[in-house]
Coordinates of N, CA and C in Angstrom, one line a residue:
X89 N 73.6 97.8 97.3 CA 74.7 98.2 97.9 C 75.9 96.8 98.0
X90 N 77.1 97.4 97.6 CA 78.2 96.2 97.9 C 79.1 96.9 98.4
X91 N 80.1 96.0 98.9 CA 81.2 96.3 99.9 C 82.4 96.3 98.9
X92 N 83.3 97.3 98.8 CA 84.5 97.3 98.2 C 85.3 96.6 98.7
X93 N 86.1 95.8 98.0 CA 86.9 94.5 98.6 C 88.3 95.2 99.0
X94 N 88.7 96.4 98.6 CA 89.7 97.3 99.1 C 89.7 98.0 100.4
X95 N 88.6 99.0 100.5 CA 88.4 99.8 101.6 C 87.5 99.5 102.4
X96 N 86.7 98.4 102.0 CA 85.6 98.0 103.0 C 84.4 99.1 102.9
X97 N 84.4 100.1 101.8 CA 83.1 101.0 101.8 C 81.8 100.3 101.4
X98 N 80.5 100.2 102.0 CA 79.5 99.8 101.1 C 78.6 101.1 100.4
X99 N 78.8 101.0 99.4 CA 78.4 102.0 98.5 C 77.6 101.8 97.8
X100 N 76.6 102.6 97.2 CA 75.6 102.4 96.6 C 75.8 102.5 95.1
X101 N 77.1 102.9 94.7 CA 77.5 103.1 93.3 C 78.6 102.3 93.2
X102 N 78.9 101.2 94.1 CA 79.9 100.3 93.6 C 80.1 99.7 92.0
X103 N 80.9 98.9 91.9 CA 80.8 98.4 90.6 C 81.6 97.0 90.5
X104 N 81.6 96.4 89.5 CA 82.3 95.3 89.5 C 82.9 95.2 88.3
X105 N 84.3 94.3 88.6 CA 85.3 94.0 87.0 C 85.3 92.4 87.3
X106 N 85.2 92.4 86.0 CA 85.3 90.7 85.6 C 86.5 90.7 84.7
X107 N 87.5 90.2 85.6 CA 89.0 89.8 85.2 C 89.5 88.0 85.5
X108 N 90.3 88.0 84.5 CA 90.9 86.5 84.6 C 89.7 85.6 85.3
X109 N 88.6 85.5 84.9 CA 87.8 84.2 85.7 C 87.2 84.7 87.1
X110 N 87.7 85.6 87.4 CA 87.3 86.3 89.2 C 86.5 87.8 88.7
X111 N 85.7 87.8 90.1 CA 84.9 89.0 89.9 C 85.2 89.9 91.2
X112 N 85.6 91.1 91.0 CA 86.2 91.9 92.0 C 85.0 93.2 92.1
X113 N 84.5 93.5 93.6 CA 83.9 94.9 93.5 C 84.6 95.9 94.3
X114 N 84.3 97.1 93.9 CA 84.9 98.4 94.0 C 84.1 99.2 94.3
X115 N 84.5 100.6 95.0 CA 83.8 101.7 95.0 C 84.5 102.9 94.5
X116 N 85.7 102.6 93.6 CA 86.0 103.6 93.0 C 87.2 103.2 91.9
X117 N 87.7 104.0 91.0 CA 88.7 103.7 90.0 C 90.0 103.4 90.8
X118 N 90.1 104.3 91.9 CA 91.3 104.3 92.8 C 91.3 103.0 93.3
X119 N 90.6 102.3 94.0 CA 90.4 101.2 94.7 C 90.8 100.0 93.5
X120 N 90.3 100.2 92.4 CA 90.2 99.2 91.5 C 91.5 99.2 91.0
X121 N 92.2 100.4 90.8 CA 93.8 100.5 90.4 C 94.7 100.1 91.7
X122 N 94.3 100.3 92.7 CA 95.2 99.6 93.9 C 95.3 98.1 94.1
X123 N 94.1 97.5 93.5 CA 94.1 96.0 93.6 C 94.5 95.3 92.1
X124 N 94.1 95.8 91.4 CA 94.6 95.3 90.1 C 95.7 95.5 88.8
X125 N 96.1 96.8 89.2 CA 97.1 97.4 88.2 C 98.5 96.9 88.7
X126 N 99.3 96.5 87.7 CA 100.9 96.0 87.9 C 101.5 96.9 88.5
X127 N 102.7 96.7 89.1 CA 103.6 97.8 89.6 C 104.8 97.7 88.8
X128 N 105.4 98.7 88.7 CA 106.7 99.0 87.8 C 107.9 98.2 88.5
X129 N 108.4 97.2 88.1 CA 109.6 96.4 88.6 C 110.9 97.4 89.0
X130 N 110.7 98.7 88.2 CA 111.9 99.7 88.8 C 111.2 100.8 89.7
X131 N 110.5 101.6 89.4 CA 110.1 102.5 90.3 C 109.1 102.4 91.4
X132 N 108.2 101.2 91.3 CA 107.0 100.7 92.3 C 105.6 101.4 91.7
X133 N 106.0 102.4 90.8 CA 104.7 103.5 90.4 C 103.1 102.1 89.7
X134 N 102.3 102.4 90.0 CA 101.3 101.6 89.3 C 101.1 102.0 88.1
X135 N 100.8 100.8 87.3 CA 100.9 101.0 85.8 C 99.9 101.2 85.3
X136 N 99.3 102.3 84.9 CA 97.6 102.6 84.4 C 97.5 102.7 83.3
X137 N 98.6 102.7 82.3 CA 98.4 102.6 80.9 C 98.8 101.6 80.6
X138 N 99.5 101.5 79.3 CA 100.0 100.0 78.5 C 101.3 99.8 79.2
X139 N 102.4 100.4 79.5 CA 103.3 99.9 80.0 C 104.1 98.9 79.1
X140 N 104.9 98.6 79.5 CA 105.6 97.3 79.2 C 106.2 96.3 79.7
X141 N 106.4 95.1 78.9 CA 106.8 93.8 79.5 C 108.1 93.4 79.0
X142 N 109.1 92.6 80.1 CA 110.1 91.8 79.3 C 110.4 90.8 80.6
X143 N 110.7 89.3 79.9 CA 111.0 88.4 80.9 C 110.1 88.3 82.4
X144 N 108.9 88.6 82.2 CA 107.9 88.6 83.2 C 108.2 89.6 83.9
X145 N 108.7 90.7 83.9 CA 108.7 92.1 84.4 C 107.8 93.1 84.0
X146 N 107.4 93.9 84.8 CA 106.5 94.9 84.3 C 107.3 96.1 84.7
X147 N 107.3 97.4 83.3 CA 107.7 98.5 83.7 C 106.8 99.4 83.4
X148 N 107.0 100.9 83.9 CA 105.9 101.8 83.4 C 106.2 102.8 82.2
X149 N 107.9 102.6 81.7 CA 108.0 103.3 80.7 C 109.5 102.6 80.4
X150 N 110.1 102.9 79.3 CA 111.3 102.3 78.5 C 112.5 102.8 79.4
X151 N 112.6 104.1 80.0 CA 113.4 104.3 80.8 C 113.6 103.6 82.0
X152 N 112.3 103.4 82.9 CA 112.6 102.0 83.6 C 113.3 100.7 83.2
X153 N 112.5 100.5 82.3 CA 113.0 99.3 81.5 C 114.6 99.1 81.3
X154 N 115.1 100.3 81.1 CA 116.6 100.5 80.4 C 117.3 100.2 81.8
X155 N 116.8 100.9 82.9 CA 117.7 100.9 84.1 C 117.5 99.7 84.8
X156 N 116.9 98.7 84.2 CA 116.7 97.1 84.7 C 117.5 96.2 83.5
X157 N 118.1 97.0 82.8 CA 118.8 96.3 82.0 C 117.8 95.4 80.6
X158 N 117.0 96.4 80.2 CA 116.0 95.6 79.2 C 115.7 96.7 78.3
X159 N 117.3 97.1 77.1 CA 117.3 98.0 76.4 C 116.8 97.8 75.2
X160 N 116.2 97.0 74.9 CA 115.3 96.6 74.0 C 113.9 97.0 73.6
X161 N 113.5 97.6 75.0 CA 112.5 98.0 75.0 C 112.2 99.4 74.5
X162 N 111.1 100.0 74.0 CA 111.2 101.5 73.9 C 109.6 101.8 74.0
X163 N 109.4 103.1 74.4 CA 107.8 103.5 74.6 C 107.4 103.8 72.9
X164 N 106.5 103.9 72.9 CA 105.3 104.3 71.8 C 105.2 105.6 71.5
X165 N 105.7 106.4 70.5 CA 105.6 107.6 70.3 C 104.4 108.4 69.5

């Protein structure tokens, strides 16, 4: 068993995520998303899909990007 780095649960089905040279341990996808998913710079939701980036900012969709002055970004259809 291993302890989740977000909630501290010591769970027999915990799992590791290897990313950017670090190893993270979680007990659920929910905790993994809380720790690792970027946050939209407009609406502050967790970006669980592809999202969009411009000038170092992250956005969940083109609508949020446009609200922050990034008119060049579009959603994929």
